[in-house]
Amino acid sequence: MAKRTSADSKTAFALPATFEWWTQHRGDWPVVATAIHNGHMARDAVRSLFALSEAERLREEDPYTEFLIRDIPNRIVVHRSRFEVDINRARNGAVYLRPEQAWGLAVWKTEPPRDLVEACLAMHDEYYAMLHSFLAGVERCHGRFVVLDVHSYNHRRAGPGSEPMLPAEAPDINIGTFSMDRRRWSSVVDRLMEALRASDFPGGRLDVRENIAFQGRGEQTRFIHEHFPNAGCAIAVEFKKIFMDEWTGEPRGDVLMALRRLVRSTVSILLDELEARR
């Protein structure tokens, strides 16, 4: 049997490269999942101006988050890199023009021309127009909905083989709820967290906490709570990159599969909570 290579391993858990802005899938459930930082692609005009290497960009993107939500019939996956346009930032900060907007990274060789920036921002505009239409349709069909806004985060920032962040500061799963009416949606969030903690996960129970490493301050959850204040519960779900080597991009297939099953298992709980609100 031929030896499995690193490239084969990555391909098995990632989508093929595409120049689509995003893909959307619509199903019957009032549960929606998104992977808006999964993308790595960028237009040639943008790529030619990047000062960052492919590996540097990949390190701050959220590879394999699309894989984690692949079993959710309602899902949206963004294929463009956050370094072209960050869908999860407000429009006036969606293109990283200064290092302080991008973890201190100098993204560009030279300042991108205004027409290029405007083209990036047009993508941001179109995404939110699409998202509003998508969620309005779910609301018409079901009255209420939950959005799992799935991301990932680095925990070995000092370099390959470095000590990870202290566990007190870096839960395995961080639930962000900053922009929601927490009292209104308390039963949904609490039951989700209980289910994640109680899962029979390989290697032991997962550390699941709320608003520790991140607070869920992204633009997407804010937008949903603003435009669907009574119908939409948007939960930012940040997975620590225990499912991959954040410096090489190499996936850990067994952990990815376990997390995918875990995400799928939460749907019945969320459906029960939404049904109880009818």
Short mmCIF file of C-alpha atoms in Angstrom, two decimals:
data_model
loop_
_atom_site.label_atom_id
_atom_site.label_comp_id
_atom_site.label_asym_id
_atom_site.label_seq_id
_atom_site.Cartn_x
_atom_site.Cartn_y
_atom_site.Cartn_z
CA MET A 1 0.00 0.00 0.00
CA ALA A 2 1.34 3.43 -0.91
CA LYS A 3 2.32 5.64 1.99
CA ARG A 4 -0.11 8.47 2.65
CA THR A 5 1.59 11.84 2.15
CA SER A 6 1.00 15.11 3.95
CA ALA A 7 -0.58 16.55 0.80
CA ASP A 8 -2.97 13.57 0.59
CA SER A 9 -3.96 14.07 4.21
CA LYS A 10 -4.76 17.74 3.70
CA THR A 11 -6.75 17.04 0.54
CA ALA A 12 -8.88 14.44 2.29
CA PHE A 13 -10.25 16.98 4.75
CA ALA A 14 -10.36 20.15 2.67
CA LEU A 15 -12.47 21.39 -0.22
CA PRO A 16 -10.82 21.68 -3.66
CA ALA A 17 -9.59 25.16 -4.54
CA THR A 18 -12.35 27.29 -6.02
CA PHE A 19 -12.76 30.87 -7.16
CA GLU A 20 -16.35 31.06 -5.98
CA TRP A 21 -16.87 33.72 -3.34
CA TRP A 22 -18.85 31.29 -1.22
CA THR A 23 -21.18 28.33 -1.46
CA GLN A 24 -24.48 27.97 0.31
CA HIS A 25 -26.60 24.90 0.99
CA ARG A 26 -30.24 25.09 2.03
CA GLY A 27 -32.07 22.38 3.93
CA ASP A 28 -35.16 21.98 6.08
CA TRP A 29 -33.75 22.60 9.54
CA PRO A 30 -33.83 25.92 11.44
CA VAL A 31 -30.17 25.36 12.32
CA VAL A 32 -27.54 27.03 10.14
CA ALA A 33 -23.76 26.63 10.29
CA THR A 34 -21.17 28.90 8.70
CA ALA A 35 -17.42 28.68 8.07
CA ILE A 36 -16.62 32.22 6.95
CA HIS A 37 -12.84 32.07 7.54
CA ASN A 38 -12.32 28.68 5.90
CA GLY A 39 -11.21 30.21 2.59
CA HIS A 40 -7.65 30.58 1.28
CA MET A 41 -8.19 31.74 -2.30
CA ALA A 42 -7.66 35.33 -3.51
CA ARG A 43 -7.81 37.10 -6.86
CA ASP A 44 -4.56 37.31 -8.80
CA ALA A 45 -4.50 41.10 -8.44
CA VAL A 46 -4.71 40.69 -4.69
CA ARG A 47 -2.24 37.81 -4.42
CA SER A 48 0.40 39.74 -6.35
CA LEU A 49 0.37 42.43 -3.65
CA PHE A 50 0.53 40.12 -0.64
CA ALA A 51 3.69 40.41 1.44
CA LEU A 52 2.70 37.27 3.35
CA SER A 53 3.59 33.75 2.30
CA GLU A 54 0.94 31.09 1.74
CA ALA A 55 1.87 29.51 5.08
CA GLU A 56 1.63 32.82 6.94
CA ARG A 57 -1.84 33.41 5.55
CA LEU A 58 -2.98 29.88 6.26
CA ARG A 59 -1.90 30.19 9.89
CA GLU A 60 -4.43 32.95 10.52
CA GLU A 61 -7.20 31.41 8.45
CA ASP A 62 -9.53 28.67 9.69
CA PRO A 63 -8.78 25.64 7.51
CA TYR A 64 -10.98 22.56 7.93
CA THR A 65 -13.82 24.45 9.62
CA GLU A 66 -15.89 23.67 6.51
CA PHE A 67 -15.27 19.99 7.18
CA LEU A 68 -16.61 20.34 10.72
CA ILE A 69 -20.01 21.63 9.49
CA ARG A 70 -20.38 19.44 6.41
CA ASP A 71 -23.27 17.45 7.90
CA ILE A 72 -25.45 20.51 8.53
CA PRO A 73 -27.92 20.89 5.63
CA ASN A 74 -28.13 24.68 6.09
CA ARG A 75 -24.58 25.92 5.73
CA ILE A 76 -22.53 28.70 4.17
CA VAL A 77 -18.82 28.39 3.41
CA VAL A 78 -16.69 31.36 2.33
CA HIS A 79 -13.86 30.42 -0.04
CA ARG A 80 -12.01 33.73 -0.23
CA SER A 81 -9.21 34.38 2.23
CA ARG A 82 -9.85 36.74 5.10
CA PHE A 83 -6.71 38.54 3.87
CA GLU A 84 -8.62 39.58 0.75
CA VAL A 85 -11.71 40.59 2.70
CA ASP A 86 -12.65 39.62 6.23
CA ILE A 87 -16.36 38.91 6.28
CA ASN A 88 -16.32 38.90 10.07
CA ARG A 89 -15.14 42.50 10.37
CA ALA A 90 -17.23 45.61 9.99
CA ARG A 91 -17.05 47.03 6.46
CA ASN A 92 -14.64 49.83 7.42
CA GLY A 93 -12.11 47.29 8.71
CA ALA A 94 -12.79 44.34 6.43
CA VAL A 95 -9.59 44.89 4.41
CA TYR A 96 -6.49 44.81 6.60
CA LEU A 97 -4.65 47.98 5.60
CA ARG A 98 -2.55 48.32 8.77
CA PRO A 99 -0.56 45.71 10.73
CA GLU A 100 -2.55 46.37 13.90
CA GLN A 101 -5.62 45.08 12.06
CA ALA A 102 -3.88 41.76 11.35
CA TRP A 103 -2.06 40.56 14.47
CA GLY A 104 0.88 42.83 13.66
CA LEU A 105 1.39 41.32 10.20
CA ALA A 106 2.36 43.49 7.25
CA VAL A 107 -0.14 42.11 4.73
CA TRP A 108 0.80 44.15 1.64
CA LYS A 109 4.02 44.88 -0.26
CA THR A 110 2.59 48.28 -1.13
CA GLU A 111 -0.67 49.92 -0.21
CA PRO A 112 -3.41 48.37 -2.37
CA PRO A 113 -5.05 50.76 -4.83
CA ARG A 114 -8.46 52.09 -3.95
CA ASP A 115 -10.27 50.31 -6.77
CA LEU A 116 -8.91 46.96 -5.57
CA VAL A 117 -10.05 47.69 -2.00
CA GLU A 118 -13.49 48.72 -3.25
CA ALA A 119 -13.80 45.46 -5.17
CA CYS A 120 -13.00 43.57 -1.96
CA LEU A 121 -15.58 45.57 -0.04
CA ALA A 122 -18.18 44.90 -2.72
CA MET A 123 -17.78 41.21 -1.86
CA HIS A 124 -18.45 42.07 1.78
CA ASP A 125 -21.61 43.94 0.77
CA GLU A 126 -22.83 41.08 -1.38
CA TYR A 127 -22.19 38.54 1.36
CA TYR A 128 -24.37 40.34 3.86
CA ALA A 129 -27.11 40.88 1.29
CA MET A 130 -27.03 37.12 0.61
CA LEU A 131 -26.95 36.27 4.33
CA HIS A 132 -29.97 38.44 5.08
CA SER A 133 -31.94 36.82 2.27
CA PHE A 134 -30.85 33.32 3.33
CA LEU A 135 -31.83 33.82 6.97
CA ALA A 136 -35.07 35.59 6.09
CA GLY A 137 -36.04 32.45 4.20
CA VAL A 138 -35.25 30.26 7.21
CA GLU A 139 -37.28 32.60 9.40
CA ARG A 140 -40.27 32.41 7.01
CA CYS A 141 -40.20 28.63 7.16
CA HIS A 142 -39.50 28.11 10.85
CA GLY A 143 -40.06 31.34 12.75
CA ARG A 144 -36.78 31.07 14.68
CA PHE A 145 -33.30 29.79 13.97
CA VAL A 146 -29.85 29.18 15.45
CA VAL A 147 -26.64 30.01 13.59
CA LEU A 148 -23.42 28.24 14.59
CA ASP A 149 -20.71 30.65 13.46
CA VAL A 150 -17.74 28.25 13.41
CA HIS A 151 -14.13 29.41 13.70
CA SER A 152 -10.80 28.16 15.02
CA TYR A 153 -7.88 29.74 16.85
CA ASN A 154 -4.15 29.28 17.32
CA HIS A 155 -2.72 28.27 20.67
CA ARG A 156 1.00 27.82 19.92
CA ARG A 157 1.82 31.29 18.69
CA ALA A 158 5.43 31.26 19.91
CA GLY A 159 6.44 28.85 17.14
CA PRO A 160 6.43 25.19 16.09
CA GLY A 161 6.82 22.92 19.09
CA SER A 162 6.30 25.80 21.51
CA GLU A 163 4.32 25.46 24.70
CA PRO A 164 0.60 25.96 24.14
CA MET A 165 -1.37 28.75 25.74
CA LEU A 166 -2.30 28.18 29.35
CA PRO A 167 -5.47 26.09 29.61
CA ALA A 168 -7.08 28.78 31.74
CA GLU A 169 -6.92 31.12 28.74
CA ALA A 170 -7.61 28.63 25.96
CA PRO A 171 -10.61 26.29 26.21
CA ASP A 172 -10.95 23.54 23.63
CA ILE A 173 -14.19 25.19 22.54
CA ASN A 174 -14.89 28.84 23.22
CA ILE A 175 -18.52 29.95 22.99
CA GLY A 176 -18.91 33.65 22.14
CA THR A 177 -22.13 35.41 23.08
CA PHE A 178 -21.22 39.11 23.29
CA SER A 179 -23.76 40.51 20.83
CA MET A 180 -26.78 38.37 21.74
CA ASP A 181 -29.53 38.95 24.26
CA ARG A 182 -28.11 36.33 26.60
CA ARG A 183 -31.21 36.12 28.80
CA ARG A 184 -33.48 35.56 25.81
CA TRP A 185 -31.37 32.70 24.46
CA SER A 186 -29.98 31.33 27.73
CA SER A 187 -31.58 27.89 27.44
CA VAL A 188 -30.21 27.41 23.92
CA VAL A 189 -26.66 28.42 24.81
CA ASP A 190 -26.60 26.55 28.10
CA ARG A 191 -27.88 23.30 26.60
CA LEU A 192 -25.40 23.55 23.73
CA MET A 193 -22.51 23.98 26.14
CA GLU A 194 -23.73 21.13 28.35
CA ALA A 195 -23.91 18.82 25.35
CA LEU A 196 -20.42 19.77 24.16
CA ARG A 197 -18.97 19.18 27.62
CA ALA A 198 -20.74 15.87 28.08
CA SER A 199 -19.62 14.38 24.77
CA ASP A 200 -17.58 11.19 24.85
CA PHE A 201 -14.60 12.71 23.07
CA PRO A 202 -11.39 10.75 22.29
CA GLY A 203 -8.82 11.57 24.94
CA GLY A 204 -11.32 12.88 27.47
CA ARG A 205 -14.00 15.49 27.99
CA LEU A 206 -13.60 18.81 26.21
CA ASP A 207 -13.06 22.09 28.01
CA VAL A 208 -15.98 24.26 26.89
CA ARG A 209 -16.32 27.79 28.26
CA GLU A 210 -17.98 31.05 27.38
CA ASN A 211 -16.26 34.32 26.38
CA ILE A 212 -12.73 33.33 27.47
CA ALA A 213 -10.38 33.41 24.47
CA PHE A 214 -12.95 35.29 22.37
CA GLN A 215 -16.24 36.96 23.15
CA GLY A 216 -18.12 36.61 19.89
CA ARG A 217 -17.64 40.23 18.82
CA GLY A 218 -17.51 39.44 15.09
CA GLU A 219 -19.56 41.25 12.48
CA GLN A 220 -21.63 38.26 11.46
CA THR A 221 -23.16 37.55 14.86
CA ARG A 222 -23.70 41.29 15.41
CA PHE A 223 -25.45 41.58 12.04
CA ILE A 224 -27.73 38.64 12.75
CA HIS A 225 -28.76 39.92 16.17
CA GLU A 226 -29.40 43.38 14.76
CA HIS A 227 -31.50 42.26 11.81
CA PHE A 228 -33.23 39.26 13.43
CA PRO A 229 -33.49 40.35 17.08
CA ASN A 230 -36.45 38.10 17.91
CA ALA A 231 -35.84 35.19 15.55
CA GLY A 232 -32.07 34.67 15.37
CA CYS A 233 -29.66 33.22 17.91
CA ALA A 234 -26.12 33.45 16.50
CA ILE A 235 -23.44 31.66 18.53
CA ALA A 236 -19.74 32.08 17.78
CA VAL A 237 -18.08 28.68 18.20
CA GLU A 238 -14.26 28.83 18.30
CA PHE A 239 -12.40 25.52 18.19
CA LYS A 240 -8.85 25.55 19.46
CA LYS A 241 -6.65 24.09 16.72
CA ILE A 242 -6.28 20.74 18.46
CA PHE A 243 -7.34 19.18 15.15
CA MET A 244 -4.27 20.33 13.20
CA ASP A 245 -0.70 21.58 13.39
CA GLU A 246 -1.23 25.31 13.15
CA TRP A 247 2.31 25.85 11.78
CA THR A 248 2.33 23.22 9.00
CA GLY A 249 -1.40 22.99 8.28
CA GLU A 250 -1.27 19.21 8.74
CA PRO A 251 -4.69 17.91 9.90
CA ARG A 252 -5.30 15.34 12.61
CA GLY A 253 -7.89 13.26 10.87
CA ASP A 254 -9.16 11.39 13.92
CA VAL A 255 -9.79 14.61 15.82
CA LEU A 256 -11.44 16.27 12.83
CA MET A 257 -13.80 13.33 12.42
CA ALA A 258 -14.66 13.39 16.13
CA LEU A 259 -15.37 17.13 16.06
CA ARG A 260 -17.51 16.75 12.94
CA ARG A 261 -19.59 14.10 14.71
CA LEU A 262 -19.81 16.38 17.73
CA VAL A 263 -21.14 19.31 15.68
CA ARG A 264 -23.69 17.03 14.03
CA SER A 265 -24.83 15.69 17.41
CA THR A 266 -25.76 19.16 18.68
CA VAL A 267 -28.44 19.68 16.03
CA SER A 268 -31.11 17.60 17.76
CA ILE A 269 -30.58 19.57 20.98
CA LEU A 270 -30.87 22.90 19.18
CA LEU A 271 -33.99 21.72 17.36
CA ASP A 272 -35.56 20.69 20.67
CA GLU A 273 -34.86 24.10 22.16
CA LEU A 274 -36.31 25.93 19.18
CA GLU A 275 -39.40 23.72 19.21
CA ALA A 276 -39.93 24.47 22.90
CA ARG A 277 -40.15 28.18 22.01
CA ARG A 278 -43.08 27.79 19.64
#
